[in-house]
JSON list of C-alpha atoms in Angstrom, two decimals:
[
{"chain": "A", "resi": 1, "resn": "UNK", "atom": "CA", "xyz": [0.00, 0.00, -0.01]},
{"chain": "A", "resi": 2, "resn": "UNK", "atom": "CA", "xyz": [1.25, 3.51, -1.10]},
{"chain": "A", "resi": 3, "resn": "UNK", "atom": "CA", "xyz": [1.91, 5.47, 2.14]},
{"chain": "A", "resi": 4, "resn": "UNK", "atom": "CA", "xyz": [3.84, 8.50, 0.93]},
{"chain": "A", "resi": 5, "resn": "UNK", "atom": "CA", "xyz": [5.51, 10.25, -1.85]},
{"chain": "A", "resi": 6, "resn": "UNK", "atom": "CA", "xyz": [7.70, 13.29, -2.59]},
{"chain": "A", "resi": 7, "resn": "UNK", "atom": "CA", "xyz": [10.08, 15.27, -4.77]},
{"chain": "A", "resi": 8, "resn": "UNK", "atom": "CA", "xyz": [13.78, 15.58, -4.16]},
{"chain": "A", "resi": 9, "resn": "UNK", "atom": "CA", "xyz": [15.39, 18.99, -3.64]},
{"chain": "A", "resi": 10, "resn": "UNK", "atom": "CA", "xyz": [19.24, 19.13, -3.93]},
{"chain": "A", "resi": 11, "resn": "UNK", "atom": "CA", "xyz": [21.62, 20.36, -1.10]},
{"chain": "A", "resi": 12, "resn": "UNK", "atom": "CA", "xyz": [23.92, 23.01, -1.55]},
{"chain": "A", "resi": 13, "resn": "UNK", "atom": "CA", "xyz": [26.49, 22.47, -4.29]},
{"chain": "A", "resi": 14, "resn": "UNK", "atom": "CA", "xyz": [24.76, 19.22, -5.59]},
{"chain": "A", "resi": 15, "resn": "UNK", "atom": "CA", "xyz": [22.36, 18.08, -8.22]},
{"chain": "A", "resi": 16, "resn": "UNK", "atom": "CA", "xyz": [19.47, 15.85, -7.24]},
{"chain": "A", "resi": 17, "resn": "UNK", "atom": "CA", "xyz": [16.39, 15.32, -9.30]},
{"chain": "A", "resi": 18, "resn": "UNK", "atom": "CA", "xyz": [13.34, 13.09, -9.31]},
{"chain": "A", "resi": 19, "resn": "UNK", "atom": "CA", "xyz": [10.67, 11.86, -7.09]},
{"chain": "A", "resi": 20, "resn": "UNK", "atom": "CA", "xyz": [10.11, 8.84, -4.65]},
{"chain": "A", "resi": 21, "resn": "UNK", "atom": "CA", "xyz": [7.37, 6.77, -3.38]},
{"chain": "A", "resi": 22, "resn": "UNK", "atom": "CA", "xyz": [7.03, 4.89, 0.01]},
{"chain": "A", "resi": 23, "resn": "UNK", "atom": "CA", "xyz": [5.11, 1.57, -0.02]},
{"chain": "A", "resi": 24, "resn": "UNK", "atom": "CA", "xyz": [4.16, -0.41, 3.02]},
{"chain": "A", "resi": 25, "resn": "UNK", "atom": "CA", "xyz": [5.27, -4.19, 2.76]},
{"chain": "A", "resi": 26, "resn": "UNK", "atom": "CA", "xyz": [5.12, -7.00, 5.31]},
{"chain": "A", "resi": 27, "resn": "UNK", "atom": "CA", "xyz": [9.07, -6.79, 5.59]},
{"chain": "A", "resi": 28, "resn": "UNK", "atom": "CA", "xyz": [9.18, -2.97, 5.95]},
{"chain": "A", "resi": 29, "resn": "UNK", "atom": "CA", "xyz": [8.68, 0.23, 3.93]},
{"chain": "A", "resi": 30, "resn": "UNK", "atom": "CA", "xyz": [9.98, 0.26, 0.30]},
{"chain": "A", "resi": 31, "resn": "UNK", "atom": "CA", "xyz": [11.49, 3.52, -0.88]},
{"chain": "A", "resi": 32, "resn": "UNK", "atom": "CA", "xyz": [11.49, 3.72, -4.55]},
{"chain": "A", "resi": 33, "resn": "UNK", "atom": "CA", "xyz": [13.18, 6.58, -6.65]},
{"chain": "A", "resi": 34, "resn": "UNK", "atom": "CA", "xyz": [11.69, 7.48, -10.06]},
{"chain": "A", "resi": 35, "resn": "UNK", "atom": "CA", "xyz": [12.84, 6.59, -13.53]},
{"chain": "A", "resi": 36, "resn": "UNK", "atom": "CA", "xyz": [14.25, 10.17, -13.90]},
{"chain": "A", "resi": 37, "resn": "UNK", "atom": "CA", "xyz": [16.30, 10.13, -10.58]},
{"chain": "A", "resi": 38, "resn": "UNK", "atom": "CA", "xyz": [19.62, 11.78, -10.86]},
{"chain": "A", "resi": 39, "resn": "UNK", "atom": "CA", "xyz": [22.36, 12.47, -8.27]},
{"chain": "A", "resi": 40, "resn": "UNK", "atom": "CA", "xyz": [25.64, 13.87, -9.23]},
{"chain": "A", "resi": 41, "resn": "UNK", "atom": "CA", "xyz": [27.63, 11.73, -6.65]},
{"chain": "A", "resi": 42, "resn": "UNK", "atom": "CA", "xyz": [29.58, 12.03, -3.51]},
{"chain": "A", "resi": 43, "resn": "UNK", "atom": "CA", "xyz": [31.64, 10.04, -1.16]},
{"chain": "A", "resi": 44, "resn": "UNK", "atom": "CA", "xyz": [29.58, 7.69, 1.11]},
{"chain": "A", "resi": 45, "resn": "UNK", "atom": "CA", "xyz": [26.09, 8.80, 0.20]},
{"chain": "A", "resi": 46, "resn": "UNK", "atom": "CA", "xyz": [23.04, 7.03, 1.74]},
{"chain": "A", "resi": 47, "resn": "UNK", "atom": "CA", "xyz": [19.44, 7.55, 2.65]},
{"chain": "A", "resi": 48, "resn": "UNK", "atom": "CA", "xyz": [18.02, 8.33, 6.07]},
{"chain": "A", "resi": 49, "resn": "UNK", "atom": "CA", "xyz": [14.88, 9.79, 7.57]},
{"chain": "A", "resi": 50, "resn": "UNK", "atom": "CA", "xyz": [14.28, 13.01, 9.48]},
{"chain": "A", "resi": 51, "resn": "UNK", "atom": "CA", "xyz": [11.78, 15.00, 11.61]},
{"chain": "A", "resi": 52, "resn": "UNK", "atom": "CA", "xyz": [11.49, 18.36, 9.68]},
{"chain": "A", "resi": 53, "resn": "UNK", "atom": "CA", "xyz": [13.78, 19.24, 6.86]},
{"chain": "A", "resi": 54, "resn": "UNK", "atom": "CA", "xyz": [17.57, 19.01, 8.09]},
{"chain": "A", "resi": 55, "resn": "UNK", "atom": "CA", "xyz": [19.55, 22.14, 7.15]},
{"chain": "A", "resi": 56, "resn": "UNK", "atom": "CA", "xyz": [22.57, 21.96, 9.34]},
{"chain": "A", "resi": 57, "resn": "UNK", "atom": "CA", "xyz": [25.00, 19.15, 8.98]},
{"chain": "A", "resi": 58, "resn": "UNK", "atom": "CA", "xyz": [26.32, 20.02, 12.55]},
{"chain": "A", "resi": 59, "resn": "UNK", "atom": "CA", "xyz": [22.99, 19.65, 14.18]},
{"chain": "A", "resi": 60, "resn": "UNK", "atom": "CA", "xyz": [23.30, 16.67, 16.60]},
{"chain": "A", "resi": 61, "resn": "UNK", "atom": "CA", "xyz": [19.66, 15.64, 15.84]},
{"chain": "A", "resi": 62, "resn": "UNK", "atom": "CA", "xyz": [20.60, 15.37, 12.18]},
{"chain": "A", "resi": 63, "resn": "UNK", "atom": "CA", "xyz": [23.56, 13.26, 12.70]},
{"chain": "A", "resi": 64, "resn": "UNK", "atom": "CA", "xyz": [21.46, 11.06, 15.10]},
{"chain": "A", "resi": 65, "resn": "UNK", "atom": "CA", "xyz": [18.74, 10.55, 12.68]},
{"chain": "A", "resi": 66, "resn": "UNK", "atom": "CA", "xyz": [21.30, 9.73, 9.88]},
{"chain": "A", "resi": 67, "resn": "UNK", "atom": "CA", "xyz": [22.82, 7.15, 12.17]},
{"chain": "A", "resi": 68, "resn": "UNK", "atom": "CA", "xyz": [19.66, 5.57, 13.38]},
{"chain": "A", "resi": 69, "resn": "UNK", "atom": "CA", "xyz": [17.50, 5.50, 10.18]},
{"chain": "A", "resi": 70, "resn": "UNK", "atom": "CA", "xyz": [20.30, 4.67, 7.62]},
{"chain": "A", "resi": 71, "resn": "UNK", "atom": "CA", "xyz": [18.64, 2.32, 5.18]},
{"chain": "A", "resi": 72, "resn": "UNK", "atom": "CA", "xyz": [20.34, 2.45, 1.75]},
{"chain": "A", "resi": 73, "resn": "UNK", "atom": "CA", "xyz": [23.87, 3.39, 0.61]},
{"chain": "A", "resi": 74, "resn": "UNK", "atom": "CA", "xyz": [24.61, 4.46, -2.89]},
{"chain": "A", "resi": 75, "resn": "UNK", "atom": "CA", "xyz": [27.65, 3.97, -5.14]},
{"chain": "A", "resi": 76, "resn": "UNK", "atom": "CA", "xyz": [30.49, 6.35, -4.14]},
{"chain": "A", "resi": 77, "resn": "UNK", "atom": "CA", "xyz": [31.75, 9.40, -6.15]},
{"chain": "A", "resi": 78, "resn": "UNK", "atom": "CA", "xyz": [29.86, 8.74, -9.29]},
{"chain": "A", "resi": 79, "resn": "UNK", "atom": "CA", "xyz": [26.66, 10.06, -10.83]},
{"chain": "A", "resi": 80, "resn": "UNK", "atom": "CA", "xyz": [23.60, 7.86, -10.36]},
{"chain": "A", "resi": 81, "resn": "UNK", "atom": "CA", "xyz": [20.75, 7.75, -12.75]},
{"chain": "A", "resi": 82, "resn": "UNK", "atom": "CA", "xyz": [17.54, 5.89, -12.96]},
{"chain": "A", "resi": 83, "resn": "UNK", "atom": "CA", "xyz": [15.31, 4.04, -10.55]},
{"chain": "A", "resi": 84, "resn": "UNK", "atom": "CA", "xyz": [16.59, 2.35, -7.41]},
{"chain": "A", "resi": 85, "resn": "UNK", "atom": "CA", "xyz": [15.08, 1.30, -4.18]},
{"chain": "A", "resi": 86, "resn": "UNK", "atom": "CA", "xyz": [15.83, 0.44, -0.61]},
{"chain": "A", "resi": 87, "resn": "UNK", "atom": "CA", "xyz": [13.92, -1.18, 2.25]},
{"chain": "A", "resi": 88, "resn": "UNK", "atom": "CA", "xyz": [13.23, 0.75, 5.36]},
{"chain": "A", "resi": 89, "resn": "UNK", "atom": "CA", "xyz": [13.43, -1.95, 8.19]},
{"chain": "A", "resi": 90, "resn": "UNK", "atom": "CA", "xyz": [10.22, -2.41, 10.28]},
{"chain": "A", "resi": 91, "resn": "UNK", "atom": "CA", "xyz": [11.95, -1.37, 13.41]},
{"chain": "A", "resi": 92, "resn": "UNK", "atom": "CA", "xyz": [11.88, 2.22, 12.17]},
{"chain": "A", "resi": 93, "resn": "UNK", "atom": "CA", "xyz": [8.58, 3.84, 12.84]},
{"chain": "A", "resi": 94, "resn": "UNK", "atom": "CA", "xyz": [8.03, 5.53, 9.45]},
{"chain": "A", "resi": 95, "resn": "UNK", "atom": "CA", "xyz": [5.17, 7.58, 11.00]},
{"chain": "A", "resi": 96, "resn": "UNK", "atom": "CA", "xyz": [7.66, 9.26, 13.18]},
{"chain": "A", "resi": 97, "resn": "UNK", "atom": "CA", "xyz": [9.40, 10.94, 10.31]},
{"chain": "A", "resi": 98, "resn": "UNK", "atom": "CA", "xyz": [8.33, 13.36, 7.51]},
{"chain": "A", "resi": 99, "resn": "UNK", "atom": "CA", "xyz": [11.46, 13.84, 5.48]},
{"chain": "A", "resi": 100, "resn": "UNK", "atom": "CA", "xyz": [13.71, 11.53, 3.54]},
{"chain": "A", "resi": 101, "resn": "UNK", "atom": "CA", "xyz": [17.24, 12.90, 3.21]},
{"chain": "A", "resi": 102, "resn": "UNK", "atom": "CA", "xyz": [20.45, 11.89, 1.28]},
{"chain": "A", "resi": 103, "resn": "UNK", "atom": "CA", "xyz": [23.32, 12.16, 3.69]},
{"chain": "A", "resi": 104, "resn": "UNK", "atom": "CA", "xyz": [27.12, 11.96, 3.15]},
{"chain": "A", "resi": 105, "resn": "UNK", "atom": "CA", "xyz": [28.33, 9.42, 5.50]},
{"chain": "A", "resi": 106, "resn": "UNK", "atom": "CA", "xyz": [31.99, 9.97, 4.66]},
{"chain": "A", "resi": 107, "resn": "UNK", "atom": "CA", "xyz": [32.08, 13.77, 5.18]},
{"chain": "A", "resi": 108, "resn": "UNK", "atom": "CA", "xyz": [28.85, 14.68, 7.04]},
{"chain": "A", "resi": 109, "resn": "UNK", "atom": "CA", "xyz": [26.78, 16.81, 4.73]},
{"chain": "A", "resi": 110, "resn": "UNK", "atom": "CA", "xyz": [23.17, 17.03, 3.61]},
{"chain": "A", "resi": 111, "resn": "UNK", "atom": "CA", "xyz": [23.23, 16.19, -0.07]},
{"chain": "A", "resi": 112, "resn": "UNK", "atom": "CA", "xyz": [19.46, 16.68, -0.54]},
{"chain": "A", "resi": 113, "resn": "UNK", "atom": "CA", "xyz": [15.99, 16.14, 0.94]},
{"chain": "A", "resi": 114, "resn": "UNK", "atom": "CA", "xyz": [12.43, 15.01, 0.10]},
{"chain": "A", "resi": 115, "resn": "UNK", "atom": "CA", "xyz": [9.60, 16.11, 2.22]},
{"chain": "A", "resi": 116, "resn": "UNK", "atom": "CA", "xyz": [7.12, 13.11, 2.60]},
{"chain": "A", "resi": 117, "resn": "UNK", "atom": "CA", "xyz": [3.56, 13.73, 1.51]},
{"chain": "A", "resi": 118, "resn": "UNK", "atom": "CA", "xyz": [1.32, 11.17, 3.22]},
{"chain": "A", "resi": 119, "resn": "UNK", "atom": "CA", "xyz": [-1.40, 9.37, 1.38]},
{"chain": "A", "resi": 120, "resn": "UNK", "atom": "CA", "xyz": [-4.68, 8.40, 3.06]},
{"chain": "A", "resi": 121, "resn": "UNK", "atom": "CA", "xyz": [-4.36, 4.96, 4.37]}
]
């Protein structure tokens, strides 16, 4: 069942395009990026969840969310195009978060965000 969707917004100095969907499954929530997804690359990028739109890479809460909700790492230092997906484990309460964000795990940095728009369940 579709539980949310959104559009990506790039972080400072990066290119990030496309949309995403969140679909509830028995084994977790599937995040799926659109066919037109594009990210210009960075060292150690990965997806996480946040409460509110993270804007400060030094914010302890942003770093905590990145560590606790890390669910999909991407290829390092190369552009990424096209659809991809990752499973958010069931132990993460998706309802507690309202933003998907792309975080640089090698050099802490916010690479982009996507505000989650909830669908009626």
